[in-house]
PDB file of C-alpha atoms in Angstrom:
ATOM      1  CA  MET A   1      -0.040  -0.004   0.009  1.00 59.00           C
ATOM      2  CA  SER A   2       1.322   3.441  -0.962  1.00 68.00           C
ATOM      3  CA  LEU A   3       0.562   6.684   0.827  1.00 72.00           C
ATOM      4  CA  TRP A   4      -0.086   8.268  -2.547  1.00 79.00           C
ATOM      5  CA  GLU A   5      -3.223   6.123  -2.860  1.00 82.00           C
ATOM      6  CA  TYR A   6      -4.944   8.563  -0.515  1.00 76.00           C
ATOM      7  CA  ALA A   7      -4.477  11.354  -3.090  1.00 82.00           C
ATOM      8  CA  ASN A   8      -7.510   9.727  -4.603  1.00 86.00           C
ATOM      9  CA  PRO A   9     -10.475  11.662  -3.127  1.00 88.00           C
ATOM     10  CA  VAL A  10     -12.652   8.557  -2.795  1.00 89.00           C
ATOM     11  CA  LYS A  11      -9.973   6.712  -0.788  1.00 91.00           C
ATOM     12  CA  PHE A  12      -9.178   9.815   1.252  1.00 92.00           C
ATOM     13  CA  LEU A  13     -12.833  10.218   2.220  1.00 93.00           C
ATOM     14  CA  GLY A  14     -13.092   6.558   3.134  1.00 93.00           C
ATOM     15  CA  LEU A  15      -9.972   6.794   5.362  1.00 92.00           C
ATOM     16  CA  SER A  16     -11.146   9.986   7.032  1.00 93.00           C
ATOM     17  CA  GLU A  17     -14.589   8.542   7.780  1.00 94.00           C
ATOM     18  CA  ARG A  18     -12.949   5.584   9.557  1.00 95.00           C
ATOM     19  CA  LEU A  19     -10.449   7.778  11.507  1.00 96.00           C
ATOM     20  CA  LEU A  20     -12.634  10.739  12.507  1.00 97.00           C
ATOM     21  CA  PRO A  21     -14.757   9.056  15.254  1.00 97.00           C
ATOM     22  CA  TRP A  22     -11.554   7.871  16.943  1.00 97.00           C
ATOM     23  CA  LEU A  23      -9.819  11.241  16.568  1.00 97.00           C
ATOM     24  CA  TRP A  24     -12.790  13.118  17.983  1.00 97.00           C
ATOM     25  CA  ALA A  25     -13.107  10.806  20.938  1.00 98.00           C
ATOM     26  CA  LEU A  26      -9.366  10.755  21.788  1.00 98.00           C
ATOM     27  CA  ALA A  27      -9.105  14.529  21.386  1.00 98.00           C
ATOM     28  CA  ALA A  28     -12.062  15.056  23.739  1.00 98.00           C
ATOM     29  CA  VAL A  29     -10.581  12.638  26.378  1.00 98.00           C
ATOM     30  CA  CYS A  30      -7.086  14.195  26.252  1.00 97.00           C
ATOM     31  CA  LEU A  31      -8.411  17.759  26.433  1.00 97.00           C
ATOM     32  CA  LEU A  32     -10.727  16.960  29.272  1.00 97.00           C
ATOM     33  CA  VAL A  33      -8.092  15.139  31.302  1.00 97.00           C
ATOM     34  CA  GLY A  34      -5.309  17.523  30.457  1.00 96.00           C
ATOM     35  CA  LEU A  35      -7.133  20.829  31.134  1.00 95.00           C
ATOM     36  CA  THR A  36      -8.793  19.418  34.289  1.00 95.00           C
ATOM     37  CA  TRP A  37      -5.507  18.141  35.581  1.00 94.00           C
ATOM     38  CA  GLY A  38      -3.619  21.309  34.680  1.00 91.00           C
ATOM     39  CA  PHE A  39      -6.109  23.931  35.885  1.00 92.00           C
ATOM     40  CA  PHE A  40      -7.444  22.234  38.956  1.00 92.00           C
ATOM     41  CA  LEU A  41      -5.009  19.610  40.184  1.00 87.00           C
ATOM     42  CA  THR A  42      -1.611  21.341  39.885  1.00 86.00           C
ATOM     43  CA  PRO A  43      -0.262  23.874  42.359  1.00 86.00           C
ATOM     44  CA  ASP A  44       0.466  27.520  41.792  1.00 78.00           C
ATOM     45  CA  ASP A  45       3.937  28.395  40.698  1.00 69.00           C
ATOM     46  CA  PHE A  46       6.111  30.041  43.387  1.00 67.00           C
ATOM     47  CA  ARG A  47       6.872  32.985  41.051  1.00 71.00           C
ATOM     48  CA  GLN A  48       4.023  33.224  38.570  1.00 71.00           C
ATOM     49  CA  GLY A  49       1.270  32.115  40.908  1.00 70.00           C
ATOM     50  CA  SER A  50      -1.899  30.831  39.221  1.00 76.00           C
ATOM     51  CA  THR A  51      -1.057  32.597  35.947  1.00 78.00           C
ATOM     52  CA  VAL A  52       1.368  29.713  35.145  1.00 82.00           C
ATOM     53  CA  LYS A  53      -1.657  27.534  34.325  1.00 87.00           C
ATOM     54  CA  ILE A  54      -2.303  29.396  31.124  1.00 90.00           C
ATOM     55  CA  ILE A  55       0.461  27.308  29.611  1.00 91.00           C
ATOM     56  CA  TYR A  56      -2.084  24.471  29.159  1.00 93.00           C
ATOM     57  CA  LEU A  57      -3.782  26.640  26.486  1.00 94.00           C
ATOM     58  CA  HIS A  58      -0.966  28.879  25.350  1.00 92.00           C
ATOM     59  CA  VAL A  59       1.780  26.291  24.675  1.00 92.00           C
ATOM     60  CA  PRO A  60      -0.337  23.737  22.781  1.00 95.00           C
ATOM     61  CA  SER A  61      -2.059  26.407  20.697  1.00 95.00           C
ATOM     62  CA  ALA A  62       1.284  28.086  19.838  1.00 92.00           C
ATOM     63  CA  LEU A  63       2.830  24.751  18.871  1.00 93.00           C
ATOM     64  CA  MET A  64      -0.185  23.934  16.625  1.00 94.00           C
ATOM     65  CA  ALA A  65      -0.248  27.408  15.069  1.00 93.00           C
ATOM     66  CA  ILE A  66       3.313  26.904  13.919  1.00 91.00           C
ATOM     67  CA  ASN A  67       3.020  23.257  12.986  1.00 93.00           C
ATOM     68  CA  ALA A  68      -0.260  23.884  11.146  1.00 95.00           C
ATOM     69  CA  TRP A  69       1.714  26.210   8.807  1.00 93.00           C
ATOM     70  CA  PHE A  70       4.405  23.546   8.316  1.00 92.00           C
ATOM     71  CA  MET A  71       1.652  21.016   7.455  1.00 95.00           C
ATOM     72  CA  MET A  72       0.295  23.484   4.924  1.00 95.00           C
ATOM     73  CA  LEU A  73       3.825  23.882   3.563  1.00 94.00           C
ATOM     74  CA  VAL A  74       4.253  20.129   3.030  1.00 95.00           C
ATOM     75  CA  ALA A  75       0.854  19.922   1.351  1.00 95.00           C
ATOM     76  CA  SER A  76       1.578  22.931  -0.807  1.00 95.00           C
ATOM     77  CA  LEU A  77       4.888  21.334  -1.962  1.00 94.00           C
ATOM     78  CA  ILE A  78       3.062  18.139  -2.828  1.00 94.00           C
ATOM     79  CA  TRP A  79       0.666  20.207  -4.902  1.00 94.00           C
ATOM     80  CA  ILE A  80       3.411  22.047  -6.675  1.00 93.00           C
ATOM     81  CA  VAL A  81       5.399  18.873  -7.432  1.00 93.00           C
ATOM     82  CA  ARG A  82       2.720  16.183  -7.977  1.00 90.00           C
ATOM     83  CA  ARG A  83      -0.470  18.239  -8.591  1.00 90.00           C
ATOM     84  CA  HIS A  84      -2.582  16.185  -6.136  1.00 90.00           C
ATOM     85  CA  HIS A  85      -5.811  18.192  -5.574  1.00 90.00           C
ATOM     86  CA  VAL A  86      -6.367  16.536  -2.155  1.00 93.00           C
ATOM     87  CA  SER A  87      -3.125  18.009  -0.856  1.00 94.00           C
ATOM     88  CA  ALA A  88      -4.048  21.557  -1.965  1.00 94.00           C
ATOM     89  CA  LEU A  89      -7.505  21.155  -0.322  1.00 95.00           C
ATOM     90  CA  ALA A  90      -5.871  19.860   2.799  1.00 96.00           C
ATOM     91  CA  ALA A  91      -3.688  22.986   2.988  1.00 96.00           C
ATOM     92  CA  ARG A  92      -6.770  25.154   2.460  1.00 96.00           C
ATOM     93  CA  ALA A  93      -8.653  23.231   5.136  1.00 96.00           C
ATOM     94  CA  ALA A  94      -5.865  23.643   7.702  1.00 97.00           C
ATOM     95  CA  ALA A  95      -5.564  27.449   7.310  1.00 96.00           C
ATOM     96  CA  PRO A  96      -8.703  28.490   9.385  1.00 97.00           C
ATOM     97  CA  VAL A  97      -7.727  26.010  12.087  1.00 97.00           C
ATOM     98  CA  GLY A  98      -4.267  27.609  12.144  1.00 96.00           C
ATOM     99  CA  ILE A  99      -5.813  31.076  12.401  1.00 96.00           C
ATOM    100  CA  VAL A 100      -7.827  30.046  15.477  1.00 96.00           C
ATOM    101  CA  MET A 101      -4.721  28.397  17.104  1.00 96.00           C
ATOM    102  CA  THR A 102      -2.638  31.497  16.439  1.00 95.00           C
ATOM    103  CA  LEU A 103      -5.363  33.765  17.812  1.00 95.00           C
ATOM    104  CA  ILE A 104      -5.637  31.624  20.919  1.00 95.00           C
ATOM    105  CA  ALA A 105      -1.869  31.760  21.390  1.00 93.00           C
ATOM    106  CA  LEU A 106      -1.849  35.557  20.926  1.00 92.00           C
ATOM    107  CA  LEU A 107      -4.680  36.200  23.338  1.00 93.00           C
ATOM    108  CA  THR A 108      -3.472  33.818  26.071  1.00 92.00           C
ATOM    109  CA  GLY A 109       0.033  35.267  25.735  1.00 87.00           C
ATOM    110  CA  ALA A 110      -1.401  38.738  26.197  1.00 87.00           C
ATOM    111  CA  ILE A 111      -3.365  37.614  29.264  1.00 88.00           C
ATOM    112  CA  TRP A 112      -0.230  36.037  30.720  1.00 85.00           C
ATOM    113  CA  GLY A 113       1.971  39.004  29.761  1.00 79.00           C
ATOM    114  CA  GLN A 114      -0.021  41.698  31.604  1.00 81.00           C
ATOM    115  CA  PRO A 115       0.751  40.434  35.167  1.00 80.00           C
ATOM    116  CA  MET A 116       4.164  39.185  34.259  1.00 75.00           C
ATOM    117  CA  TRP A 117       5.512  42.096  32.128  1.00 74.00           C
ATOM    118  CA  GLY A 118       3.126  44.817  33.084  1.00 79.00           C
ATOM    119  CA  THR A 119       1.737  45.063  29.562  1.00 80.00           C
ATOM    120  CA  TYR A 120      -0.483  43.019  27.310  1.00 78.00           C
ATOM    121  CA  TRP A 121       1.850  43.486  24.273  1.00 78.00           C
ATOM    122  CA  ALA A 122       5.490  44.107  23.688  1.00 79.00           C
ATOM    123  CA  TRP A 123       7.425  44.146  20.372  1.00 78.00           C
ATOM    124  CA  ASP A 124       9.360  41.060  21.391  1.00 76.00           C
ATOM    125  CA  PRO A 125      10.955  39.078  18.486  1.00 73.00           C
ATOM    126  CA  ARG A 126       8.779  36.000  18.977  1.00 77.00           C
ATOM    127  CA  LEU A 127       5.573  38.011  19.547  1.00 82.00           C
ATOM    128  CA  THR A 128       6.189  40.126  16.520  1.00 82.00           C
ATOM    129  CA  SER A 129       6.998  37.164  14.247  1.00 82.00           C
ATOM    130  CA  PHE A 130       3.913  35.365  15.610  1.00 85.00           C
ATOM    131  CA  LEU A 131       1.698  38.362  14.790  1.00 89.00           C
ATOM    132  CA  ILE A 132       3.173  38.397  11.223  1.00 87.00           C
ATOM    133  CA  LEU A 133       2.399  34.692  10.961  1.00 89.00           C
ATOM    134  CA  PHE A 134      -1.174  35.458  11.874  1.00 93.00           C
ATOM    135  CA  LEU A 135      -1.388  38.062   9.104  1.00 92.00           C
ATOM    136  CA  PHE A 136       0.040  35.528   6.624  1.00 91.00           C
ATOM    137  CA  TYR A 137      -2.737  33.119   7.674  1.00 95.00           C
ATOM    138  CA  LEU A 138      -5.319  35.754   6.956  1.00 96.00           C
ATOM    139  CA  GLY A 139      -3.673  36.554   3.643  1.00 95.00           C
ATOM    140  CA  TYR A 140      -3.645  32.946   2.701  1.00 96.00           C
ATOM    141  CA  VAL A 141      -7.349  32.433   3.269  1.00 96.00           C
ATOM    142  CA  ALA A 142      -8.200  35.726   1.560  1.00 96.00           C
ATOM    143  CA  LEU A 143      -6.175  34.727  -1.520  1.00 95.00           C
ATOM    144  CA  TRP A 144      -8.084  31.460  -1.758  1.00 95.00           C
ATOM    145  CA  GLU A 145     -11.285  33.362  -1.649  1.00 94.00           C
ATOM    146  CA  ALA A 146     -10.228  36.052  -4.115  1.00 95.00           C
ATOM    147  CA  ILE A 147      -9.308  33.759  -7.010  1.00 93.00           C
ATOM    148  CA  GLU A 148     -12.135  31.978  -8.879  1.00 88.00           C
ATOM    149  CA  ASP A 149     -10.025  29.300 -10.660  1.00 90.00           C
ATOM    150  CA  PRO A 150      -9.156  26.668  -8.021  1.00 90.00           C
ATOM    151  CA  ASP A 151      -5.893  25.499  -9.606  1.00 92.00           C
ATOM    152  CA  THR A 152      -4.615  29.097  -9.963  1.00 94.00           C
ATOM    153  CA  ALA A 153      -5.623  29.752  -6.338  1.00 94.00           C
ATOM    154  CA  ALA A 154      -3.728  26.615  -5.240  1.00 94.00           C
ATOM    155  CA  ASP A 155      -0.628  27.731  -7.152  1.00 95.00           C
ATOM    156  CA  LEU A 156      -0.604  31.212  -5.720  1.00 95.00           C
ATOM    157  CA  THR A 157      -1.430  30.197  -2.138  1.00 95.00           C
ATOM    158  CA  SER A 158       1.329  27.589  -2.318  1.00 94.00           C
ATOM    159  CA  ILE A 159       3.873  30.305  -3.163  1.00 94.00           C
ATOM    160  CA  LEU A 160       2.462  32.439  -0.308  1.00 93.00           C
ATOM    161  CA  CYS A 161       2.844  29.451   2.044  1.00 93.00           C
ATOM    162  CA  LEU A 162       6.529  29.098   1.096  1.00 91.00           C
ATOM    163  CA  VAL A 163       7.174  32.764   1.895  1.00 88.00           C
ATOM    164  CA  GLY A 164       5.253  32.615   5.138  1.00 84.00           C
ATOM    165  CA  SER A 165       7.276  29.633   6.304  1.00 85.00           C
ATOM    166  CA  VAL A 166      10.048  32.039   7.067  1.00 79.00           C
ATOM    167  CA  PHE A 167       7.983  33.594   9.804  1.00 72.00           C
ATOM    168  CA  ALA A 168       6.788  30.177  11.050  1.00 74.00           C
ATOM    169  CA  VAL A 169      10.500  29.335  11.610  1.00 74.00           C
ATOM    170  CA  LEU A 170      11.079  32.672  13.275  1.00 69.00           C
ATOM    171  CA  SER A 171       8.106  32.143  15.536  1.00 64.00           C
ATOM    172  CA  ARG A 172       9.511  28.786  16.605  1.00 63.00           C
ATOM    173  CA  TYR A 173      13.148  29.798  17.028  1.00 63.00           C
ATOM    174  CA  ALA A 174      13.089  33.576  17.723  1.00 54.00           C
ATOM    175  CA  VAL A 175      14.202  33.043  21.331  1.00 53.00           C
ATOM    176  CA  ASN A 176      17.271  31.179  20.095  1.00 53.00           C
ATOM    177  CA  PHE A 177      18.032  33.707  17.298  1.00 52.00           C
ATOM    178  CA  TRP A 178      17.761  36.741  19.616  1.00 50.00           C
ATOM    179  CA  ASN A 179      18.786  36.424  23.200  1.00 53.00           C
ATOM    180  CA  GLN A 180      17.190  39.784  24.056  1.00 51.00           C
ATOM    181  CA  GLY A 181      13.455  39.915  24.424  1.00 51.00           C
ATOM    182  CA  LEU A 182      10.856  39.475  27.172  1.00 49.00           C
ATOM    183  CA  HIS A 183       9.589  36.086  26.038  1.00 51.00           C
ATOM    184  CA  GLN A 184      10.809  33.168  28.191  1.00 55.00           C
ATOM    185  CA  GLY A 185      12.600  30.191  26.696  1.00 53.00           C
ATOM    186  CA  ALA A 186      10.859  27.033  25.592  1.00 53.00           C
ATOM    187  CA  SER A 187       8.644  25.211  28.043  1.00 54.00           C
ATOM    188  CA  LEU A 188       9.439  21.910  26.356  1.00 54.00           C
ATOM    189  CA  SER A 189      12.922  20.968  25.265  1.00 50.00           C
ATOM    190  CA  LEU A 190      15.055  17.875  24.562  1.00 41.00           C
ATOM    191  CA  ASP A 191      17.177  19.168  27.413  1.00 45.00           C
ATOM    192  CA  LYS A 192      15.331  18.096  30.553  1.00 50.00           C
ATOM    193  CA  GLU A 193      16.812  20.989  32.615  1.00 50.00           C
ATOM    194  CA  GLU A 194      14.999  23.512  30.401  1.00 54.00           C
ATOM    195  CA  ASN A 195      11.547  21.874  30.818  1.00 59.00           C
ATOM    196  CA  VAL A 196       8.974  23.075  33.221  1.00 69.00           C
ATOM    197  CA  ALA A 197       8.710  21.111  36.481  1.00 73.00           C
ATOM    198  CA  ASP A 198       7.264  17.639  36.216  1.00 76.00           C
ATOM    199  CA  VAL A 199       4.100  18.651  38.055  1.00 84.00           C
ATOM    200  CA  PHE A 200       3.263  20.979  35.178  1.00 85.00           C
ATOM    201  CA  TYR A 201       5.098  18.968  32.457  1.00 89.00           C
ATOM    202  CA  PHE A 202       2.951  15.820  32.388  1.00 91.00           C
ATOM    203  CA  PRO A 203      -0.531  17.506  32.223  1.00 94.00           C
ATOM    204  CA  LEU A 204       1.022  19.824  29.547  1.00 94.00           C
ATOM    205  CA  LEU A 205       1.919  16.824  27.446  1.00 94.00           C
ATOM    206  CA  VAL A 206      -1.680  15.500  27.699  1.00 96.00           C
ATOM    207  CA  CYS A 207      -2.968  18.965  26.599  1.00 96.00           C
ATOM    208  CA  ILE A 208      -0.596  18.992  23.628  1.00 96.00           C
ATOM    209  CA  ALA A 209      -1.793  15.479  22.633  1.00 97.00           C
ATOM    210  CA  GLY A 210      -5.381  16.754  22.822  1.00 97.00           C
ATOM    211  CA  PHE A 211      -4.587  19.767  20.611  1.00 97.00           C
ATOM    212  CA  VAL A 212      -2.783  17.640  18.078  1.00 97.00           C
ATOM    213  CA  LEU A 213      -5.644  15.175  17.852  1.00 98.00           C
ATOM    214  CA  LEU A 214      -8.157  17.984  17.590  1.00 97.00           C
ATOM    215  CA  PHE A 215      -6.137  19.568  14.819  1.00 97.00           C
ATOM    216  CA  LEU A 216      -6.002  16.297  12.852  1.00 97.00           C
ATOM    217  CA  ALA A 217      -9.738  15.729  13.270  1.00 97.00           C
ATOM    218  CA  LEU A 218     -10.565  19.263  12.112  1.00 97.00           C
ATOM    219  CA  VAL A 219      -8.271  19.113   9.142  1.00 97.00           C
ATOM    220  CA  LEU A 220      -9.625  15.725   8.038  1.00 96.00           C
ATOM    221  CA  TYR A 221     -13.210  16.890   8.466  1.00 96.00           C
ATOM    222  CA  ARG A 222     -12.567  20.184   6.664  1.00 96.00           C
ATOM    223  CA  THR A 223     -10.749  18.522   3.825  1.00 96.00           C
ATOM    224  CA  GLY A 224     -13.525  16.148   3.316  1.00 94.00           C
ATOM    225  CA  THR A 225     -15.913  19.134   3.180  1.00 94.00           C
ATOM    226  CA  GLU A 226     -13.663  20.870   0.630  1.00 93.00           C
ATOM    227  CA  ILE A 227     -13.624  17.701  -1.581  1.00 93.00           C
ATOM    228  CA  ARG A 228     -17.399  17.493  -1.466  1.00 92.00           C
ATOM    229  CA  VAL A 229     -17.801  21.166  -2.290  1.00 89.00           C
ATOM    230  CA  ARG A 230     -15.415  20.813  -5.275  1.00 87.00           C
ATOM    231  CA  ARG A 231     -17.410  17.737  -6.444  1.00 85.00           C
ATOM    232  CA  THR A 232     -20.713  19.621  -6.155  1.00 86.00           C
ATOM    233  CA  ALA A 233     -19.396  22.599  -8.141  1.00 79.00           C
ATOM    234  CA  ALA A 234     -18.058  20.267 -10.826  1.00 76.00           C
ATOM    235  CA  LEU A 235     -21.373  18.437 -11.147  1.00 80.00           C
ATOM    236  CA  ARG A 236     -23.212  21.774 -11.357  1.00 79.00           C
ATOM    237  CA  ALA A 237     -20.907  23.015 -14.004  1.00 77.00           C
ATOM    238  CA  ARG A 238     -21.346  19.800 -16.023  1.00 80.00           C
ATOM    239  CA  ALA A 239     -25.073  19.994 -15.683  1.00 80.00           C
ATOM    240  CA  ALA A 240     -25.074  23.626 -16.848  1.00 78.00           C
ATOM    241  CA  ARG A 241     -23.087  22.639 -19.952  1.00 78.00           C
ATOM    242  CA  ILE A 242     -25.555  19.895 -20.813  1.00 81.00           C
ATOM    243  CA  VAL A 243     -28.658  21.990 -20.218  1.00 74.00           C
ATOM    244  CA  ALA A 244     -27.463  25.211 -21.871  1.00 63.00           C
ATOM    245  CA  PRO A 245     -27.681  23.960 -25.498  1.00 59.00           C
ATOM    246  CA  GLU A 246     -31.217  22.658 -24.988  1.00 53.00           C
ATOM    247  CA  GLY A 247     -32.217  25.940 -23.360  1.00 52.00           C
ATOM    248  CA  GLY A 248     -30.828  27.758 -26.376  1.00 51.00           C
ATOM    249  CA  LEU A 249     -32.757  25.614 -28.770  1.00 42.00           C
ATOM    250  CA  ASP A 250     -35.977  26.081 -26.870  1.00 45.00           C
ATOM    251  CA  ALA A 251     -35.463  29.844 -26.891  1.00 38.00           C
TER     252      ALA A 251
END
């Protein structure tokens, strides 16, 4: 079995219909357990107090905002190289989910920043690159909507995705590129000494798993919807071509 088999819309829809119930259920369980554990069963931090618990929303949403764009990048490259329509539609489907994740990350970061920094916003390198990434998301969705021909729209949005990937990288590694800035270092790292304390770390992992599963479920669901919308439009166009000559003769 080849992965490219699922570039066939029929096979993709069949796979997504089998996976979606499990993804929805697992996402719900992980989010319920992780958020309940994190918000209600972990202690306050000795420095940040109860505000530390916002990491259970902020960190997973920020990770998914960046990784959603990378998923769109991979799908866009597949479209450019192999011209598989499902990959272009998957990238399109992921963009609104990425917008919501980015918005959650920005809002929760502002809520955390006010008591920690004394301001809701600072032109910190990571915050600024994250805001630009959010604007690229909006531009990506707007470009899809502005172009009538779907293949042309897929081509142009794929190029935009390549350009926007620079800011996705900056959003992920800005703290490493620039030592100055208010934003703290990574909450999760391959270096155990840089991770948050275990009491916060384990519920955070469960929350991240929940966000990942939710993202996958939403993208599969929205991609299936995009495929069905494309099919409906094609059938309507075909019906219009068949009916038009008859209507002209009757006139």
